[in-house]
Coordinates of C-alpha atoms and ligand atoms in Angstrom, one line a residue:
X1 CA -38.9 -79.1 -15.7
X2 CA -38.1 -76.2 -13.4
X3 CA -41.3 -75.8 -11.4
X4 CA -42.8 -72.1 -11.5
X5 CA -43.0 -71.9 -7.9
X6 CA -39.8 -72.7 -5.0
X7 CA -40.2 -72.2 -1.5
X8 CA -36.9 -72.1 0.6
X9 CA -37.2 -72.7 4.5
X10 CA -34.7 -70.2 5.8
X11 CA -34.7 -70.8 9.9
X12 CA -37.6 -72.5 12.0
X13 CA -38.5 -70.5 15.4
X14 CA -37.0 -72.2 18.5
X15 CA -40.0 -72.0 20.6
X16 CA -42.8 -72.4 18.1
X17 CA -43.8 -73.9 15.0
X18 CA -43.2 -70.6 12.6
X19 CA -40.7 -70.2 9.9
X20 CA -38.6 -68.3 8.2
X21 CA -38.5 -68.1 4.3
X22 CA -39.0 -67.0 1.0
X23 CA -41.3 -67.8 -2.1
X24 CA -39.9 -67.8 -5.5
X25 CA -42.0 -66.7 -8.3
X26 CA -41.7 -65.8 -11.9
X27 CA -42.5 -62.1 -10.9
X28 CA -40.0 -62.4 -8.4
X29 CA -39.1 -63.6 -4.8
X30 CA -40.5 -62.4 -1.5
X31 CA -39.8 -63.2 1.9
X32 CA -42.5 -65.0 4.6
X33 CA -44.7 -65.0 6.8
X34 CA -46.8 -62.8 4.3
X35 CA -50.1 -60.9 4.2
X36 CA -51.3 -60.8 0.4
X37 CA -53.5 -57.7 -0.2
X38 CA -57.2 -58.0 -1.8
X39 CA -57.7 -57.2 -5.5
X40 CA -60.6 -59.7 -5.9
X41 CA -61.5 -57.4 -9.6
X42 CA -58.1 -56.9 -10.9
X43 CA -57.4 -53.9 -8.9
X44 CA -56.6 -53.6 -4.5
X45 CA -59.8 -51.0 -3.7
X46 CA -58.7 -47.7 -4.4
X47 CA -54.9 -48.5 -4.6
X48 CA -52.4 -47.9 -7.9
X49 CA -49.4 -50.2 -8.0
X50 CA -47.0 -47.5 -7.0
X51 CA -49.0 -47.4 -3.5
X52 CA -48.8 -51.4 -3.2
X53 CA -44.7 -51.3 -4.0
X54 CA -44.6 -48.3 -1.5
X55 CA -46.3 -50.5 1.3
X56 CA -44.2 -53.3 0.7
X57 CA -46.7 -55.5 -0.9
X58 CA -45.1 -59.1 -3.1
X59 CA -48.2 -61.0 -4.0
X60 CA -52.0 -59.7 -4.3
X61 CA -54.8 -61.8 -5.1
X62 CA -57.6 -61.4 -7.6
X63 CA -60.3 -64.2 -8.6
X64 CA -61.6 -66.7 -11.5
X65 CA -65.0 -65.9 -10.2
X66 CA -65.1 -62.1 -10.7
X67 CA -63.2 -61.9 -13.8
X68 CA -64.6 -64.6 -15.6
X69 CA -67.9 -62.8 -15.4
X70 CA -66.6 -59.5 -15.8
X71 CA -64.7 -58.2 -17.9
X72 CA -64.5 -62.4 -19.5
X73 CA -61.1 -64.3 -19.2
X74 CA -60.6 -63.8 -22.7
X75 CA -60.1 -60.0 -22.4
X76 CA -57.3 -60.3 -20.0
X77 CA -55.6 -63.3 -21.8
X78 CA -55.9 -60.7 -25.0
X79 CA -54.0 -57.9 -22.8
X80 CA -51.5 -60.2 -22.0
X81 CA -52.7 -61.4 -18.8
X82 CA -53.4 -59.9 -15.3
X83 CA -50.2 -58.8 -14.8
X84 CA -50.1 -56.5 -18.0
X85 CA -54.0 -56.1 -17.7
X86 CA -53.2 -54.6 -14.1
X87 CA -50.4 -52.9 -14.5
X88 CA -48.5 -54.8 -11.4
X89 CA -45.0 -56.3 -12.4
X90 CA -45.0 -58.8 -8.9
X91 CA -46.3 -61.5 -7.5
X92 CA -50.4 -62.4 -8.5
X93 CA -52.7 -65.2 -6.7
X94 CA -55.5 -66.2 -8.1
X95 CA -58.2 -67.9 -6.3
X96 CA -60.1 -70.6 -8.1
X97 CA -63.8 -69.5 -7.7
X98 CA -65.4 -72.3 -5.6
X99 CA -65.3 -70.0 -2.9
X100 CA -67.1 -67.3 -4.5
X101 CA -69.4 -69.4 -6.0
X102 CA -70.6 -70.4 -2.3
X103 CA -70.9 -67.0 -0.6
X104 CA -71.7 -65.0 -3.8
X105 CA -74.1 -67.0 -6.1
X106 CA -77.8 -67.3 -5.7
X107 CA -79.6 -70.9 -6.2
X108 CA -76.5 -73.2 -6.6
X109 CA -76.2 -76.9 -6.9
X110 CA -73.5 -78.8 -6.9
X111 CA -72.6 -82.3 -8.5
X112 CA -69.4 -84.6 -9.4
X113 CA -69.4 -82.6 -12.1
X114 CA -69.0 -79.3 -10.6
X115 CA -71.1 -76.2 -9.4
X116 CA -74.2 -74.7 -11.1
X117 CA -74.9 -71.3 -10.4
X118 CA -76.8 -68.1 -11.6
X119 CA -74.6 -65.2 -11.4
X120 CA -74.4 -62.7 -9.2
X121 CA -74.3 -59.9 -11.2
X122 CA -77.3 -60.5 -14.1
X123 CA -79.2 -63.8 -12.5
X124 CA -77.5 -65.9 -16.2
X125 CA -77.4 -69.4 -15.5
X126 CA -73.9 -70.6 -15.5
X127 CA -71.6 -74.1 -14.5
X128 CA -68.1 -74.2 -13.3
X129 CA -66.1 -77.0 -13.5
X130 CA -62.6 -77.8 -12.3
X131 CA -61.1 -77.6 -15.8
X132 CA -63.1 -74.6 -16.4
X133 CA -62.0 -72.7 -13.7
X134 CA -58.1 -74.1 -13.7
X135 CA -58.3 -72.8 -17.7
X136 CA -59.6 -69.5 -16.4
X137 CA -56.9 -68.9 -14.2
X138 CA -54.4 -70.1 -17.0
X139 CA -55.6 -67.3 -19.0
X140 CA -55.5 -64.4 -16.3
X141 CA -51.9 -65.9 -16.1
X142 CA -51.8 -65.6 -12.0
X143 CA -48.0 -66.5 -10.8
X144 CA -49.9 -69.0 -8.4
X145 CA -53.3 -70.6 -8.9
X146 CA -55.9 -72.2 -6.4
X147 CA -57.3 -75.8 -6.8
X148 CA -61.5 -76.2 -7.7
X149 CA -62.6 -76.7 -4.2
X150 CA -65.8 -77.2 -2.0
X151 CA -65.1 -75.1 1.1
X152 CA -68.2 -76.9 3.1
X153 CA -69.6 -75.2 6.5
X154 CA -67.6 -75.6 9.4
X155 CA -70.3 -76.5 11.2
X156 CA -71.6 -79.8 8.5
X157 CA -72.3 -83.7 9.4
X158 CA -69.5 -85.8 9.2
X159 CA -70.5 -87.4 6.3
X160 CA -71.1 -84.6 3.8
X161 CA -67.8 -83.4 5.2
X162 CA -66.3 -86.4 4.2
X163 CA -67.5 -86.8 1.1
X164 CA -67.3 -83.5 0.2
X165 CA -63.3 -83.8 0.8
X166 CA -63.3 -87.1 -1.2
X167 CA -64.7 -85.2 -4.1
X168 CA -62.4 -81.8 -3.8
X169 CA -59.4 -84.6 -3.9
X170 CA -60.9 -85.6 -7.4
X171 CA -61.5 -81.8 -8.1
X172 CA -57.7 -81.3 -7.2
X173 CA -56.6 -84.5 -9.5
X174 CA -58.7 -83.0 -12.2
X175 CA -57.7 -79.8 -12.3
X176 CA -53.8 -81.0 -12.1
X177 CA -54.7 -82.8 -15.4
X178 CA -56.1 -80.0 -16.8
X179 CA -53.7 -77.5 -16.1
X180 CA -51.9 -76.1 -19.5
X181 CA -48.6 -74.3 -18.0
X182 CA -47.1 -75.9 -14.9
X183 CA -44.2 -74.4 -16.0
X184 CA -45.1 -70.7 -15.3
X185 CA -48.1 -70.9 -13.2
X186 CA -48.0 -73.1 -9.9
X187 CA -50.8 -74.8 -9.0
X188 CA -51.7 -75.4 -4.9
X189 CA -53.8 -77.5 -3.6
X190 CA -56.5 -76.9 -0.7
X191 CA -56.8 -78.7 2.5
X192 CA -60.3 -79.2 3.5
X193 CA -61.8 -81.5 6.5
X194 CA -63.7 -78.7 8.4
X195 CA -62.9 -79.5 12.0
X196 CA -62.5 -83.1 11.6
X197 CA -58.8 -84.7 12.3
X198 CA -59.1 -87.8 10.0
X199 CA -61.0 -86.0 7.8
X200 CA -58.0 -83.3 7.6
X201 CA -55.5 -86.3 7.4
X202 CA -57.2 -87.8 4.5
X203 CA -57.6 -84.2 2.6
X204 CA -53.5 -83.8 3.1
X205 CA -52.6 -87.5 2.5
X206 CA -54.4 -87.1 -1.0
X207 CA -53.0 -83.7 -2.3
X208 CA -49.3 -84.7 -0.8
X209 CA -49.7 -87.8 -3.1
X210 CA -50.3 -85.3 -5.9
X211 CA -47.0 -83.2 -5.0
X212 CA -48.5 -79.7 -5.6
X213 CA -45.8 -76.9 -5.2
X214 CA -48.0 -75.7 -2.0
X215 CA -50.7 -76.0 0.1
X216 CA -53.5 -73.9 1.0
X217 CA -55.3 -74.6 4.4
X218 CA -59.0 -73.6 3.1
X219 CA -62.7 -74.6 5.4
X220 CA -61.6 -72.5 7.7
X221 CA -62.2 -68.1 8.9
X222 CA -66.2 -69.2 7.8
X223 CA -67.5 -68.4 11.1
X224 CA -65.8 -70.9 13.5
X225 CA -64.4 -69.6 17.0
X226 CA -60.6 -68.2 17.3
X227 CA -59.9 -71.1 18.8
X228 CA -61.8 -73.8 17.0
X229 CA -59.2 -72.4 14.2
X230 CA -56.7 -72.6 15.9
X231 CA -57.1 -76.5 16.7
X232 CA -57.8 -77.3 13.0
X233 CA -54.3 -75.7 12.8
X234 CA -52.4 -77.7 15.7
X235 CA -53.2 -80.9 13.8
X236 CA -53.3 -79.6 9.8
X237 CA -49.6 -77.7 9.4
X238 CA -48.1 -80.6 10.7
X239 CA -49.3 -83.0 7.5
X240 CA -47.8 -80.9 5.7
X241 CA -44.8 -80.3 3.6
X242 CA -41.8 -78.7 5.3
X243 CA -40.8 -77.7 2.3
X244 CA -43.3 -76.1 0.5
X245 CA -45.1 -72.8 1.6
X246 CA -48.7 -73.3 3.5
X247 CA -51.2 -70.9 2.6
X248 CA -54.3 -70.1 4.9
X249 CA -57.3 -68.9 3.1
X250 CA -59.1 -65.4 4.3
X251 CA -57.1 -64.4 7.5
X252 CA -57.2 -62.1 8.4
X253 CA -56.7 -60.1 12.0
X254 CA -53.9 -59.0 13.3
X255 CA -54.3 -61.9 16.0
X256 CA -55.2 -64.8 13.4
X257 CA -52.0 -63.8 11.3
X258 CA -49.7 -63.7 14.9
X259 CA -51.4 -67.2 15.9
X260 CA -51.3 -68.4 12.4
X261 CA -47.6 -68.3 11.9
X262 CA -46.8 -69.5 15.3
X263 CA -48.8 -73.0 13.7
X264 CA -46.2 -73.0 11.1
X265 CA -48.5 -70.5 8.5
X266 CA -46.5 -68.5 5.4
X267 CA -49.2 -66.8 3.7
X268 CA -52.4 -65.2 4.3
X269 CA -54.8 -63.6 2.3
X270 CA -58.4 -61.6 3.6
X271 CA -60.5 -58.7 2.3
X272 CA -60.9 -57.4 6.4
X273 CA -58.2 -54.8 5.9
X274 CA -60.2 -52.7 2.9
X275 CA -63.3 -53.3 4.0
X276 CA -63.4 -51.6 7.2
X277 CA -61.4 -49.0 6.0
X278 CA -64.2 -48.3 4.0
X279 CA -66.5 -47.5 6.9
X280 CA -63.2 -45.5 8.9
X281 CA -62.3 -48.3 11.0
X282 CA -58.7 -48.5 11.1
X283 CA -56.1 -51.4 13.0
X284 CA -53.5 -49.4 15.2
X285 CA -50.8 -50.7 17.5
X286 CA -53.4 -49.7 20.3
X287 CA -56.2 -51.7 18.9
X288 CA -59.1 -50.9 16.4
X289 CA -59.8 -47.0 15.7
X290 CA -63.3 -45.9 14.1
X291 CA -61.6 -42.2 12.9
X292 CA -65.2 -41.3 11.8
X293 CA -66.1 -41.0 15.7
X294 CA -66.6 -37.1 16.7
X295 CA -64.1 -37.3 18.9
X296 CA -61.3 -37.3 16.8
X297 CA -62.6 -34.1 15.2
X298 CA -59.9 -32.1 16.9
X299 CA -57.3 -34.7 16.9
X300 CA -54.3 -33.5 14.9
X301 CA -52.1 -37.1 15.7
X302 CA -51.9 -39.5 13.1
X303 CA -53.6 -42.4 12.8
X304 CA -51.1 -44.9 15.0
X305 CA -48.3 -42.5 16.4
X306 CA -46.3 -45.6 16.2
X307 CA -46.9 -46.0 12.5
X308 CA -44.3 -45.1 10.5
X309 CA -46.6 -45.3 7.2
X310 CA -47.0 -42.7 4.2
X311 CA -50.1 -41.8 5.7
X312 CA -49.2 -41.5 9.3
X313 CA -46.7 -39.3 8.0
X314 CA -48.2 -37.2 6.3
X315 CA -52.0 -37.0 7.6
X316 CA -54.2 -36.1 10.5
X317 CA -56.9 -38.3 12.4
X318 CA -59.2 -35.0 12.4
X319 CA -58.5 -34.2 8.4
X320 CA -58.9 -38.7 7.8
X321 CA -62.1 -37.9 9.7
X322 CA -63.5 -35.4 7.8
X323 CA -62.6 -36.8 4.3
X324 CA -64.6 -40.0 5.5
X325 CA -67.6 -37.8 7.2
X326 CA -67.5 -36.1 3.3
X327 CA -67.9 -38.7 1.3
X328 CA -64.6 -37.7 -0.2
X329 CA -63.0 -41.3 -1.5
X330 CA -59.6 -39.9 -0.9
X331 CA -60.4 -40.7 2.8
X332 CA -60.6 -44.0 2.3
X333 CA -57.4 -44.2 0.1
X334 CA -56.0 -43.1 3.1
X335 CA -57.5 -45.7 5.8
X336 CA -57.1 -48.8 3.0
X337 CA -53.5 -47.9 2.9
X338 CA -52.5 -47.5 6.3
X339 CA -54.8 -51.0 7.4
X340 CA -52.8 -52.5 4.3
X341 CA -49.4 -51.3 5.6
X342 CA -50.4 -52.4 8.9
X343 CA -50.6 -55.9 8.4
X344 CA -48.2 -56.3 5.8
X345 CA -45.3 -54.4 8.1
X346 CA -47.0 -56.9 10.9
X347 CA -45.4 -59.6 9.1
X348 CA -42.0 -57.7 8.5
X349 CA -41.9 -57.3 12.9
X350 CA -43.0 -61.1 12.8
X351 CA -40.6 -62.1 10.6
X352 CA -37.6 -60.7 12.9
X353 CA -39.0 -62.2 16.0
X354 CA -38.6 -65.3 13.9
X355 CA -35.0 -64.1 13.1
X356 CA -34.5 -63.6 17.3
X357 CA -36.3 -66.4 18.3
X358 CA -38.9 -64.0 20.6
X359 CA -41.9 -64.4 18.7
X360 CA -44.1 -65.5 21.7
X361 CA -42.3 -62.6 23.3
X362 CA -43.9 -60.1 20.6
X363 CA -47.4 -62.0 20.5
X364 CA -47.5 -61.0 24.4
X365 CA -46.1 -57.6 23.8
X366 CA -48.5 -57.0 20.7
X367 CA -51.3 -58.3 22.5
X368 CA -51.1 -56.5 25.3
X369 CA -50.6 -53.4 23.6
X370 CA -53.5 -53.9 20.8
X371 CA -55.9 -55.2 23.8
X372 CA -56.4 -58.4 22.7
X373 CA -57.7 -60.8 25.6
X374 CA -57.1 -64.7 25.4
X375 CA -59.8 -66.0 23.4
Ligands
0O1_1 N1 -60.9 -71.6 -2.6 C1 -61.1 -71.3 -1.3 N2 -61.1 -70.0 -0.9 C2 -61.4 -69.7 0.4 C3 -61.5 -68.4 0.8 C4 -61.3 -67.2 -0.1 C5 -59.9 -66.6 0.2 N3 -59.8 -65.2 -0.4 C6 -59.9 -65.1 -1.8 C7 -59.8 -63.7 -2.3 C8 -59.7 -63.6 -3.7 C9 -60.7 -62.7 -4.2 C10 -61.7 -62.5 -3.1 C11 -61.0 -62.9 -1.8 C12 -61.9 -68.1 2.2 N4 -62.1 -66.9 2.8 C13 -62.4 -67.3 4.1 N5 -62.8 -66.4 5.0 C14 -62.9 -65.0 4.7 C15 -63.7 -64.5 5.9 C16 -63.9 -63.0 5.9 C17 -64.8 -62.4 4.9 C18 -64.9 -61.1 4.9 C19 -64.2 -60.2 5.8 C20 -63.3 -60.8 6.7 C21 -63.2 -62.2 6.7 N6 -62.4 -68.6 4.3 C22 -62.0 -69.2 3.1 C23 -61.9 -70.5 2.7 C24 -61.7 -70.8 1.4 C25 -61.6 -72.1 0.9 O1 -61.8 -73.1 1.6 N7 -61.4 -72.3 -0.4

């Protein structure tokens, strides 16, 4: 059976571990490295399709989670599934909930079984499984779906750790069994391992055995150091695949995504980008702007001069400011599409030093430039 999703390795980097290629979906193919935009309830805060197209964006994520509590999986599946439901004719991610359930849910406990939650929302008492949350995202219909995983702290004893990744291999197997259409909806599984080698090597070892059309790196971007990341990544990429894409879960910043794909990385996914524009922080090639600050009341330049973005085009850092400083939402249309178009056309520059064979080259030049100091 042709499987719903291909990835095709176009060139490796000379000097590095990143690569070149492309992800084929049902809702169409798209070139990587990649940064996938936010939608985590069936919309990208405060941006229409026609905006995400504009900016260049293939695949954007939404999650089992949110949408099975609200509006119910059931609704979507009746309006003919996310992509309908939303309106977007490209390329959806769904995340599988676990996650969520962590950092969202009050009072959880968790068992072979699966997680036992009340929900956010209304305090109801609720239980997801693995084949409960692998049935959800069959019915929002997402192009690519996320294993039922345990994303334990980075910081956790060796042994919950390593039991923990024992039972999210039996999550993975589980939810493989229950998955009803492998043929349009690809299933990846997640890595886990915290910062433990072995423990990495025996997470990897078990999903490879279970030949999942990709591989998302999760455990990690939960509060461990730049460089603690970047280790787990030295020794994780490489037990991977070369032939199928390798996802890392919420990254992220500008620097992650550079040092992520430089460790052999194809997509990333993180909320960062909409939720600072949200307070008027904006990422520029000169480093992080906050446009609300007074001094930019009289500044008439766009946001990043070197942007060459709808809204850099077109808009002011004094009239951004003012819209923000107003309460007027537009405002923040403005700074969630330019931080979107940011790291999304990141990837684009990344993908041509991949092309040249300079990408350390640009990391120093970008670097530099956005004032990042070696962490
Ligand atoms: N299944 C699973 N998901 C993970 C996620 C969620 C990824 N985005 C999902 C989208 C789908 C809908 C919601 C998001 C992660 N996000 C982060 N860090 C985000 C850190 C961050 C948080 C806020 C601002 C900036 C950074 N680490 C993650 C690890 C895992 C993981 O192991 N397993």
């Amino acid at each position: 059976m042709e499987p719903a999703i291909k990835y095709r390795l176009i060139k490796k980097e000379k000097h590095t571990g990143a690569r070149l290629g492309e992800i084929v979906t049902p809702h169409g193919t798209f070139k990587t490295p990649m940064f996938m935009p936010v939608g985590t309830q069936a919309s990208v805060k405060t941006m229409a399709p026609e905006d995400l197209k504009e900016m260049g964006a293939g695949i954007i994520l939404s999650n089992t989670y949110h949408l099975w509590l609200r509006p119910g999986e059931d609704i979507v599946e009746k309006a003919g599934g996310l992509h309908k439901f939303m309106n977007w004719d490209r390329g959806v991610l769904t995340d599988s909930g676990g996650f969520q359930v962590f950092s969202l849910a009050k009072l959880r406990d968790i068992s072979e079984e699966g997680v036992a939650f009340k929900s956010h929302l209304n305090g109801e008492k609720l239980f997801l499984s693995p084949e409960k949350a692998i049935h959800v995202e069959n019915a929002l219909g997402a192009d690519i779906m996320m294993s039922f995983d345990e994303c334990p702290p980075f910081f956790e004893s060796y042994d919950y750790v390593k039991k923990s990744v024992e039972r999210t291999s039996r999550w993975a197997e589980r939810g493989l069994i229950a998955h009803q259409n492998p043929a349009t909806q690809g299933l990846f599984g997640i890595v886990q391992g915290a910062g433990f080698e072995d423990l990495r090597r025996q997470s990897a070892r078990d999903l490879v055995g279970m030949d999942f059309p990709g591989y998302s790196i999760g455990g990690l971007s939960v509060g461990e150091s730049k460089g603690e990341m970047n280790r787990v990544l030295d020794f994780t990429t490489p037990m991977l695949p070369e032939d199928k894409p390798r996802y890392l879960m919420g990254v992220g910043s500008p620097d992650a995504l550079i040092d992520g794909v430089i460790r052999g990385v194809d997509m990333f996914d993180c909320v960062l980008p909409t939720r600072i524009a949200r307070n008027g922080t904006t990422m520029t090639s000169q480093g992080r702007l906050v446009v609300k600050n007074a001094k930019y009341s009289e500044d008439f330049r766009p946001l990043d001069p070197k942007c060459d973005c709808y809204v850099c085009k077109n808009y002011t850092r004094a009239y951004i400011r003012h819209l923000i400083k107003a309460d007027e939402t537009f405002g923040i249309h403005l700074t969630s599409y330019h931080n979107l178009y940011f790291l999304i056309n990141l990837m684009h520059q990344v993908q041509d030093a991949i092309e040249q064979d300079n990408l350390l080259e640009f990391r120093e030049a970008f670097f530099e430039e956005y004032g990042y100091n070696e962490n």
